Amino acid sequence: MIRFSEVTKLYPGQGEALKSLSLYIPPEQMVFVTGHSGAGKSTLLRLIALMENHTRGQILIDGINIQKVPEKHRYYLRRQIGFIFQDHRLLNDRTVFDNVALPLVIAGYDHKDIPRRVHAALDKVGLLQKEKKRPLALSSGEQQRVGIARAVVNRPPILLADEPTGNLDPKLSIEIMRLFEEFNSIGVTVVIATHEVEMAKALKHRIIALKDGRQINFGAELPNE
Amino acid sequence: MNDLKKPALSLQQKFQSWWQTHLRCLMASLGQLMQSPASTILTVAVIGIALALPAGLSLALNNLAHMTGAMDTTNTISLYLKKELTDEQVSQLQKKLETNAQIHETVFISSDQALKEYGQTSGQGDLIELLGDNPLPAVFQLTPDKDQSPEQLDLLTAQLSKLAEVDQVQFDRQWSRRLHSILQLLNKFSTVLSILLILSVLLIIGNTIRVGIQSRIQEIQISRLFGATRAFIRRPFLYSGLLYGLFGGILASLLLLISYSMLAEPFQQLISNYQLVSPSQAGSFTKYCLLTIFGGAFLGVISSWIAVSLYQKDLENSEFT
Ligand SMILES: Nc1ncnc2c1ncn2[C@@H]1O[C@H](COP(=O)(O)OP(=O)(O)O)[C@@H](O)[C@H]1O
Ligand SMILES: [Mg+2]
């Protein structure tokens, strides 16, 4: 469950990226956040992922007011979230296996359990054969899927994806969206930021449309709270 | 807060995974250092030298202090007697001295005895025999009472020199006192130098770690995003710092060992020539090496802790990029 109450994010010198935004995403929902470049989509995801602090308002994740959680304890909330970057953000000096294993190592999983879980995640994205490769030896689509495997390996209840199909051809894009739907079907909350409004519409999930840091009516019905 | 997605672990399993984590981290840090051997060796060399200097200096000063300490306990006042004294006069003087509360022990060395001893220690007995006439005066060697303050001893010396039977009073204390004050000065100098060098070790390791952090910023940020604790992010750098300090300490100990073995022989010579008390080298040398190694490791951990903490504050206050 994600709730924003009149959330404002001010970048000093850049103005407000989000302007008194209120929204509610119930558990196990799949939503698209759409809008033109600069609308505030990435900012929205980054606030949920605790990558940065909002300026005003209140953000609740699983009922927890994140502003009240000191940095020291935020790691726990961050482990509930898988994040997929448009530019992948893989560690290029490590193998695919090690990249995907990172969240498990961080969470302190027993080292005996790690290979099994990593293989399951790589299998899910169809990259089992490439586990020993380095990210730069892979295509952009493959790198994106490594990023997805890394985000889901820890089975987080919330998955955030920032332009996950931005660099990919339409066929691959649909494949990746199907993957997200699969995760969503087993109870994962999925929030996808994309400027490709048409694709979002075609997939018939809820759409949160942003413009200049505010939500605009996109005709998508609001869920019952 | 409990991690629900983690299966409950027994205490033994927990310890095992803790141990595993740290061992892996240590190995990873070691691997990282070996990835750039040249700069690692250079850094370790600088740390080693910076640690060897204060360690060597304080080892040397400690030994000197030990030696002069030993001299203090053998403090004697030598009363050189006038030549023309009769035996009667000498024994009267001896009684006087023995009843003096400030004097612990009185030993009489007649001029014949003095000559014999001189012949033995100098190996020039024959030569002296040739001289015929004994040039050495009779001596009373007095050991003052231990509790005497330097002022009291000065007073005692002054009184003794006024005695009619006495030609000259020689008090070794003055020499040792001068040595003492020189040593004190050297000690202060060494303390200041040690503090400066230890600070420089802190800075060297801290800066090396800072550079290491900068080259791994992306990894740190990704780890943090996926829920790494502060300790998790700090850990590999603490191990790097530990290793730098440890290796630096080991190198410093080697340098101490080399310089000691080079100095040992002339030092022994010095000791036997001047009849000084040999310091208890073996024990304190090992102690100093261990102290240097563990001190180095400790400094390494402290400085990397500071470097990482400063960076983490920055990281947590800045935007994710
Ligand atoms: N790190 C940042 N520092 C300063 N301004 C930023 C930063 N990130 C985003 N912004 C500004 O915030 C606004 C929203 O950006 P963003 O959330 O990235 O939009 P979108 O992802 O919808 O393209 C933009 O005007 C952008 O310039
Ligand atoms: Mg964006």
XYZ file of C-alpha atoms and ligand atoms in Angstrom:
574
model
C 0.000 0.000 0.000
C 1.344 3.364 -1.016
C -0.310 6.637 -0.007
C 0.761 10.178 -0.901
C -0.954 13.038 0.939
C -0.272 16.464 -0.567
C 3.309 15.592 -1.290
C 5.557 18.307 -2.649
C 9.110 17.726 -3.830
C 11.190 20.822 -4.315
C 14.538 20.659 -6.081
C 16.337 23.823 -5.051
C 16.928 25.901 -8.149
C 14.748 23.599 -10.248
C 11.343 24.279 -8.804
C 8.752 21.789 -7.617
C 8.919 18.409 -9.357
C 5.776 17.272 -7.516
C 3.119 19.733 -6.409
C 0.909 18.754 -3.506
C 0.301 15.330 -5.005
C -2.156 12.954 -3.364
C -2.680 9.397 -4.515
C -3.337 5.938 -3.227
C -2.059 2.648 -4.623
C -3.607 -0.350 -2.857
C -1.655 -3.574 -2.306
C -1.268 -5.928 -5.263
C -2.256 -3.296 -7.791
C -0.476 -2.715 -11.092
C -0.412 0.923 -12.180
C 1.211 2.997 -14.865
C 2.454 6.487 -14.137
C 2.406 8.431 -17.379
C 3.287 11.923 -18.460
C 5.656 13.840 -20.624
C 9.293 14.177 -19.868
C 9.731 16.332 -16.770
C 6.221 15.585 -15.485
C 7.576 14.119 -12.270
C 7.282 10.360 -12.903
C 10.819 9.493 -11.843
C 10.556 11.779 -8.848
C 7.425 9.938 -7.734
C 9.176 6.557 -7.926
C 12.313 7.832 -6.244
C 10.318 9.139 -3.301
C 8.603 5.772 -2.886
C 11.964 4.026 -3.072
C 13.375 6.316 -0.339
C 16.106 7.493 -2.660
C 15.429 11.021 -1.553
C 13.259 12.980 0.847
C 10.112 14.880 -0.025
C 9.738 18.506 0.959
C 6.171 18.650 2.288
C 3.253 16.317 2.845
C 3.160 12.721 3.962
C 4.073 9.412 2.356
C 2.847 6.159 3.854
C 4.193 2.794 2.751
C 2.470 -0.200 4.347
C 1.037 2.251 6.846
C 4.462 3.514 7.839
C 5.093 7.252 7.648
C 8.484 7.110 5.982
C 9.465 10.579 7.084
C 9.370 9.348 10.678
C 11.748 6.485 9.973
C 15.331 7.518 10.685
C 17.923 6.768 8.027
C 19.374 4.101 10.260
C 16.225 1.979 9.930
C 15.242 2.792 6.369
C 17.164 -0.171 4.983
C 14.305 -2.326 6.162
C 11.727 -0.395 4.105
C 14.063 -0.398 1.105
C 14.192 -4.179 1.200
C 10.431 -4.213 0.588
C 10.980 -2.513 -2.746
C 12.518 -3.716 -6.003
C 13.668 -0.931 -8.312
C 14.269 -1.155 -12.065
C 16.189 1.681 -13.725
C 15.849 2.769 -17.299
C 19.632 2.755 -17.594
C 19.856 -0.589 -15.775
C 22.464 0.520 -13.232
C 24.209 -2.820 -13.234
C 27.667 -3.205 -11.747
C 29.797 -3.715 -14.824
C 32.756 -5.219 -13.006
C 30.648 -8.112 -11.757
C 29.028 -11.068 -13.413
C 25.313 -11.263 -14.099
C 25.077 -13.783 -11.260
C 26.747 -11.425 -8.786
C 24.585 -8.516 -9.888
C 21.409 -10.470 -9.290
C 22.743 -11.907 -6.026
C 23.454 -8.448 -4.569
C 20.081 -7.887 -2.832
C 20.304 -11.354 -1.277
C 23.819 -10.721 0.009
C 22.643 -7.388 1.380
C 19.699 -9.003 3.141
C 22.066 -11.516 4.722
C 20.761 -14.667 3.078
C 22.640 -17.861 3.795
C 25.227 -18.274 1.079
C 23.993 -21.789 0.406
C 20.557 -20.431 -0.549
C 21.767 -17.713 -2.861
C 22.518 -19.701 -6.050
C 19.095 -21.346 -6.018
C 17.286 -18.014 -5.701
C 19.477 -16.273 -8.272
C 18.916 -19.075 -10.758
C 15.169 -18.916 -10.211
C 15.174 -15.169 -10.933
C 17.421 -15.511 -13.988
C 15.247 -18.342 -15.255
C 12.209 -16.097 -14.926
C 13.777 -13.504 -17.266
C 15.273 -16.146 -19.566
C 18.934 -15.431 -18.869
C 20.019 -18.565 -17.078
C 22.758 -19.270 -19.629
C 24.317 -15.829 -19.244
C 24.968 -15.841 -15.507
C 28.749 -15.818 -15.932
C 28.762 -12.941 -18.429
C 29.481 -9.335 -17.569
C 26.672 -6.839 -18.176
C 28.512 -5.031 -20.967
C 28.658 -8.272 -22.950
C 24.857 -8.309 -23.084
C 22.378 -6.469 -25.287
C 20.389 -3.599 -23.847
C 17.288 -5.768 -23.579
C 19.237 -8.464 -21.785
C 20.722 -5.912 -19.403
C 17.238 -4.657 -18.668
C 16.154 -8.196 -17.823
C 19.163 -8.631 -15.505
C 17.960 -5.470 -13.785
C 14.508 -7.007 -13.447
C 15.933 -10.260 -12.070
C 17.896 -8.247 -9.504
C 14.775 -6.319 -8.509
C 12.634 -9.421 -7.945
C 15.183 -11.885 -6.565
C 14.428 -10.820 -3.011
C 10.647 -11.218 -3.651
C 9.785 -7.664 -2.574
C 6.087 -6.841 -2.184
C 6.529 -3.631 -4.196
C 8.165 -3.361 -7.622
C 9.000 0.033 -9.136
C 10.121 0.373 -12.745
C 11.286 3.648 -14.287
C 10.845 3.560 -18.078
C 11.645 -0.157 -18.188
C 10.962 -0.341 -21.899
C 12.422 2.986 -22.868
C 15.306 1.499 -24.820
C 13.581 -1.572 -26.167
C 11.719 -2.471 -29.347
C 7.927 -2.951 -29.079
C 8.039 -6.739 -29.107
C 10.520 -6.865 -26.241
C 8.527 -4.179 -24.439
C 5.397 -6.291 -24.467
C 7.371 -9.290 -23.244
C 8.664 -7.329 -20.310
C 5.205 -5.986 -19.504
C 3.904 -9.574 -19.467
C 6.635 -10.356 -16.974
C 5.437 -7.538 -14.722
C 1.866 -8.801 -15.025
C 3.098 -12.195 -13.926
C 4.698 -10.733 -10.818
C 1.550 -8.739 -10.180
C -0.566 -11.896 -10.422
C 1.295 -13.391 -7.459
C 0.529 -10.352 -5.324
C 3.296 -7.881 -6.058
C 2.365 -4.203 -6.226
C 3.816 -2.925 -9.526
C 4.315 0.753 -10.363
C 5.653 1.498 -13.839
C 6.630 4.962 -14.996
C 6.449 5.383 -18.754
C 6.012 8.122 -21.302
C 4.515 5.578 -23.718
C 0.897 6.352 -22.995
C -0.424 4.189 -25.809
C 1.204 1.062 -24.482
C -0.030 1.804 -20.980
C -3.561 2.242 -22.292
C -3.370 -0.993 -24.292
C -2.485 -2.998 -21.182
C -5.681 -1.877 -19.401
C -4.236 -1.236 -15.965
C -4.820 1.788 -13.835
C -3.076 4.913 -15.100
C -1.892 7.809 -12.987
C -1.269 10.700 -15.380
C 1.074 13.451 -14.278
C 1.612 16.866 -15.733
C 4.002 19.392 -14.244
C 4.047 17.536 -10.969
C 0.264 17.297 -10.610
C -2.112 14.449 -11.279
C -4.470 15.100 -14.176
C -7.658 13.243 -14.948
C -6.967 10.591 -17.486
C -10.399 9.016 -17.382
C -9.030 6.149 -15.368
C -11.348 5.396 -12.480
C -9.930 5.833 -8.986
C -10.023 2.665 -6.930
C -12.165 2.422 -3.844
C -10.179 3.234 -0.777
C 11.963 -4.830 13.057
C 12.036 -8.404 11.898
C 12.688 -9.460 8.356
C 9.681 -11.602 7.584
C 11.059 -13.009 4.379
C 14.017 -14.518 6.090
C 13.592 -17.965 7.561
C 14.129 -18.141 11.304
C 17.681 -19.138 12.051
C 19.108 -20.959 15.016
C 21.808 -19.220 16.998
C 24.450 -21.489 15.515
C 23.286 -20.789 11.974
C 23.294 -17.103 12.741
C 26.847 -17.272 14.006
C 27.870 -19.292 10.979
C 26.395 -16.795 8.567
C 27.942 -13.917 10.543
C 31.320 -15.584 10.362
C 30.817 -16.368 6.668
C 29.883 -12.786 5.913
C 32.947 -11.377 7.627
C 35.339 -13.893 6.138
C 33.995 -13.203 2.652
C 34.246 -9.498 3.243
C 37.840 -9.810 4.453
C 38.724 -11.897 1.413
C 37.013 -9.444 -0.923
C 38.941 -6.549 0.640
C 42.175 -8.486 0.332
C 41.362 -9.164 -3.309
C 40.688 -5.499 -3.865
C 44.082 -4.546 -2.440
C 45.790 -7.100 -4.644
C 44.054 -5.783 -7.719
C 46.330 -2.757 -7.679
C 49.519 -4.124 -6.109
C 51.712 -1.150 -6.937
C 49.602 1.455 -5.165
C 48.907 -0.960 -2.298
C 52.627 -1.563 -1.760
C 53.321 2.151 -1.911
C 50.608 2.952 0.619
C 51.731 0.159 2.946
C 55.342 1.343 2.664
C 54.418 4.876 3.662
C 52.346 3.620 6.587
C 55.125 1.239 7.610
C 57.759 3.939 7.709
C 55.461 6.362 9.496
C 54.779 3.710 12.142
C 58.385 2.498 12.404
C 59.740 5.931 13.311
C 57.775 6.539 16.519
C 57.986 2.863 17.488
C 61.745 2.761 17.002
C 62.281 6.058 18.727
C 60.273 5.146 21.777
C 61.897 1.713 21.908
C 65.336 3.339 21.873
C 64.384 5.949 24.459
C 62.820 3.345 26.685
C 66.021 1.350 26.624
C 68.083 4.432 27.379
C 65.812 5.283 30.271
C 66.147 1.737 31.501
C 69.920 2.045 31.410
C 70.075 5.370 33.190
C 67.554 4.028 35.673
C 69.986 1.231 36.419
C 72.746 3.814 36.828
C 70.656 5.710 39.312
C 70.496 2.762 41.623
C 74.275 2.455 41.506
C 74.706 6.084 42.441
C 77.793 6.449 44.480
C 79.636 9.242 46.100
C 83.368 8.777 45.890
C 85.450 10.385 48.621
C 89.052 10.629 47.465
C 91.233 10.885 50.540
C 94.294 12.944 51.056
C 97.482 10.911 50.654
C 99.151 11.507 53.984
C 96.397 10.085 56.213
C 97.241 7.506 58.873
C 95.269 4.279 59.271
C 93.894 5.648 62.501
C 92.523 8.723 60.776
C 90.984 6.573 58.063
C 89.181 4.247 60.464
C 87.876 7.212 62.444
C 86.520 8.705 59.295
C 84.962 5.350 58.378
C 83.132 5.252 61.738
C 81.862 8.747 61.189
C 80.573 7.873 57.781
C 78.969 4.611 58.912
C 76.974 6.375 61.611
C 75.654 8.997 59.174
C 71.953 8.318 58.591
C 72.103 9.614 55.075
C 74.634 7.008 54.049
C 73.476 3.500 53.388
C 76.776 1.765 52.740
C 80.397 2.625 53.079
C 83.105 0.750 51.218
C 86.760 1.514 51.685
C 89.164 0.977 48.824
C 92.787 1.449 49.768
C 95.157 2.874 47.218
C 96.754 -0.585 46.769
C 93.363 -2.115 46.065
C 92.521 0.696 43.703
C 95.719 0.087 41.810
C 95.048 -3.633 41.572
C 91.531 -3.092 40.270
C 92.700 -0.569 37.775
C 95.314 -2.998 36.546
C 92.652 -5.662 36.070
C 90.085 -3.564 34.273
C 92.535 -1.720 32.069
C 94.829 -4.667 31.454
C 97.760 -2.380 32.042
C 98.946 -3.798 35.348
C 102.519 -4.239 34.139
C 102.768 -0.671 33.052
C 101.670 0.558 36.439
C 104.145 -1.690 38.167
C 106.797 0.048 36.140
C 105.720 3.376 37.546
C 106.748 2.168 40.957
C 104.926 4.802 42.930
C 101.159 4.307 43.309
C 99.435 7.410 41.957
C 95.935 6.410 43.110
C 94.398 7.759 46.310
C 92.392 5.723 48.766
C 88.663 6.039 48.266
C 85.503 5.721 50.287
C 82.639 4.672 48.057
C 79.406 5.748 49.660
C 75.975 4.618 48.681
C 73.497 7.227 49.840
C 70.239 6.228 51.403
C 67.565 5.614 48.728
C 65.075 8.094 50.137
C 67.412 11.040 49.783
C 66.122 13.832 47.606
C 68.536 15.433 45.127
C 68.730 18.514 47.379
C 69.609 16.445 50.417
C 72.262 14.676 48.402
C 73.710 17.988 47.306
C 73.859 19.074 50.914
C 75.515 15.825 51.900
C 78.110 16.203 49.163
C 78.872 19.720 50.301
C 79.323 18.573 53.902
C 81.579 15.732 52.868
C 83.812 17.941 50.782
C 84.449 20.100 53.855
C 85.953 17.177 55.781
C 89.618 17.675 56.519
C 90.580 14.149 55.406
C 88.914 14.516 52.042
C 90.745 15.648 48.972
C 87.921 15.523 46.477
C 84.292 14.444 46.296
C 82.940 12.987 43.108
C 79.248 12.507 42.731
C 78.052 10.621 39.649
C 74.581 11.922 40.157
C 75.318 15.129 38.317
C 76.183 13.307 35.179
C 73.114 11.119 35.347
C 70.978 14.132 36.106
C 72.121 15.814 32.933
C 71.415 12.644 30.999
C 68.013 12.559 32.615
C 67.058 15.990 31.456
C 68.328 15.232 27.954
C 66.246 12.087 27.963
C 63.224 14.013 29.118
C 63.651 16.429 26.272
C 64.079 13.580 23.809
C 60.967 11.954 25.235
C 58.920 15.079 24.647
C 60.327 15.367 21.165
C 59.472 11.755 20.471
C 55.943 12.194 21.811
C 55.302 15.157 19.533
C 56.838 13.347 16.571
C 54.790 10.224 17.331
C 51.558 12.169 17.488
C 52.333 13.841 14.165
C 53.266 10.573 12.504
C 50.228 8.756 13.876
C 48.058 11.586 12.586
C 49.700 11.244 9.212
C 48.957 7.501 9.227
C 45.326 8.330 9.980
C 45.283 10.747 7.062
C 47.048 8.388 4.663
C 44.686 5.506 5.373
C 41.650 7.789 5.520
C 42.495 9.290 2.162
C 43.191 5.908 0.588
C 39.814 4.699 1.802
C 38.155 7.875 0.539
C 39.575 7.248 -2.922
C 38.362 3.657 -2.680
C 34.881 4.869 -1.778
C 34.841 7.232 -4.726
C 35.692 4.462 -7.143
C 32.793 2.406 -5.787
C 30.115 5.028 -5.461
C 27.737 3.312 -7.845
C 28.014 0.031 -6.002
C 27.410 1.802 -2.702
C 24.353 3.627 -3.996
C 22.846 0.508 -5.533
C 23.522 -1.441 -2.355
C 21.899 1.260 -0.287
C 18.857 1.312 -2.574
C 18.450 -2.434 -2.148
C 18.419 -2.097 1.610
C 22.023 -2.271 2.706
C 22.568 -1.199 6.304
C 25.198 1.361 7.158
C 27.270 -1.431 8.614
C 27.053 -3.415 5.390
C 28.353 -0.489 3.371
C 31.011 0.337 5.930
C 32.288 -3.190 6.404
C 34.457 -3.711 3.284
C 36.171 -0.360 3.847
C 36.849 -1.152 7.483
C 38.494 -4.357 6.380
C 40.556 -2.488 3.788
C 41.654 -0.028 6.465
C 42.410 -2.882 8.834
C 44.560 -4.588 6.205
C 46.441 -1.411 5.318
C 47.180 -0.751 8.989
C 48.057 -4.385 9.669
C 50.445 -4.657 6.734
C 51.916 -1.258 7.581
C 52.444 -2.441 11.168
C 54.081 -5.647 10.007
C 56.373 -3.690 7.710
C 57.224 -1.310 10.547
C 58.104 -4.283 12.751
C 60.365 -5.642 10.030
C 62.065 -2.274 9.779
C 62.525 -2.277 13.569
C 63.948 -5.770 13.410
C 66.394 -4.856 10.657
C 67.596 -1.702 12.357
C 67.862 -3.508 15.663
C 69.977 -6.285 14.230
C 72.184 -3.675 12.612
C 72.545 -1.734 15.852
C 72.751 -4.701 18.202
C 76.483 -5.306 17.925
C 77.725 -1.722 18.343
C 75.228 -1.418 21.141
C 76.611 -4.440 22.982
C 80.050 -2.946 22.522
C 78.890 0.277 24.075
C 77.380 -1.549 27.004
C 80.503 -3.536 27.796
C 82.862 -0.597 27.256
C 81.054 1.646 29.656
C 79.941 -1.097 32.005
C 76.324 -0.132 31.480
C 73.416 -2.305 32.384
C 72.117 -4.163 29.361
C 68.422 -3.431 28.870
C 66.072 -6.382 28.766
C 65.904 -6.319 24.991
C 64.123 -9.528 24.103
C 60.920 -8.931 26.023
C 60.387 -5.297 25.195
C 61.346 -5.729 21.536
C 58.627 -8.314 20.921
C 56.239 -6.157 22.878
C 57.012 -3.181 20.667
C 56.550 -5.182 17.471
C 53.189 -6.513 18.610
C 52.159 -3.061 19.738
C 53.126 -1.620 16.357
C 51.220 -4.297 14.432
C 48.059 -4.086 16.514
C 48.342 -0.320 16.773
C 48.597 -0.140 12.989
C 45.533 -2.338 12.534
C 43.632 -0.261 15.079
C 44.609 2.992 13.367
C 43.507 1.485 10.056
C 40.052 0.650 11.350
C 39.642 4.030 13.052
C 40.673 6.076 10.040
C 38.534 4.147 7.584
C 35.632 4.399 9.994
C 36.010 8.154 9.983
C 36.357 8.286 6.192
C 33.261 6.128 5.614
C 31.189 7.946 8.227
C 31.953 11.303 6.654
C 31.009 9.919 3.256
C 27.832 8.275 4.549
C 26.647 11.544 6.052
C 27.162 13.153 2.657
C 25.449 10.306 0.870
C 22.420 10.333 3.113
C 21.940 14.070 2.787
C 22.308 14.169 -0.981
C 20.037 13.141 -3.826
C 20.450 9.761 -5.447
C 22.138 10.166 -8.809
N 18.164 15.409 -9.108
C 17.481 16.467 -9.559
N 17.938 17.711 -9.296
C 17.270 18.794 -9.738
N 16.147 18.737 -10.427
C 15.629 17.541 -10.742
C 16.274 16.341 -10.320
N 15.552 15.287 -10.755
C 14.519 15.804 -11.416
N 14.556 17.143 -11.409
C 13.566 18.054 -12.007
O 12.300 17.641 -11.560
C 11.364 17.666 -12.612
C 10.727 16.301 -12.781
O 11.704 15.394 -13.213
P 11.425 13.836 -13.351
O 10.749 13.349 -12.154
O 12.712 13.192 -13.718
O 10.430 13.785 -14.577
P 10.065 12.560 -15.543
O 10.665 11.334 -14.987
O 8.605 12.557 -15.584
O 10.665 12.911 -16.867
C 12.116 18.114 -13.839
O 11.874 19.483 -14.021
C 13.560 17.900 -13.506
O 14.370 18.880 -14.107
Mg 12.084 10.006 -15.753
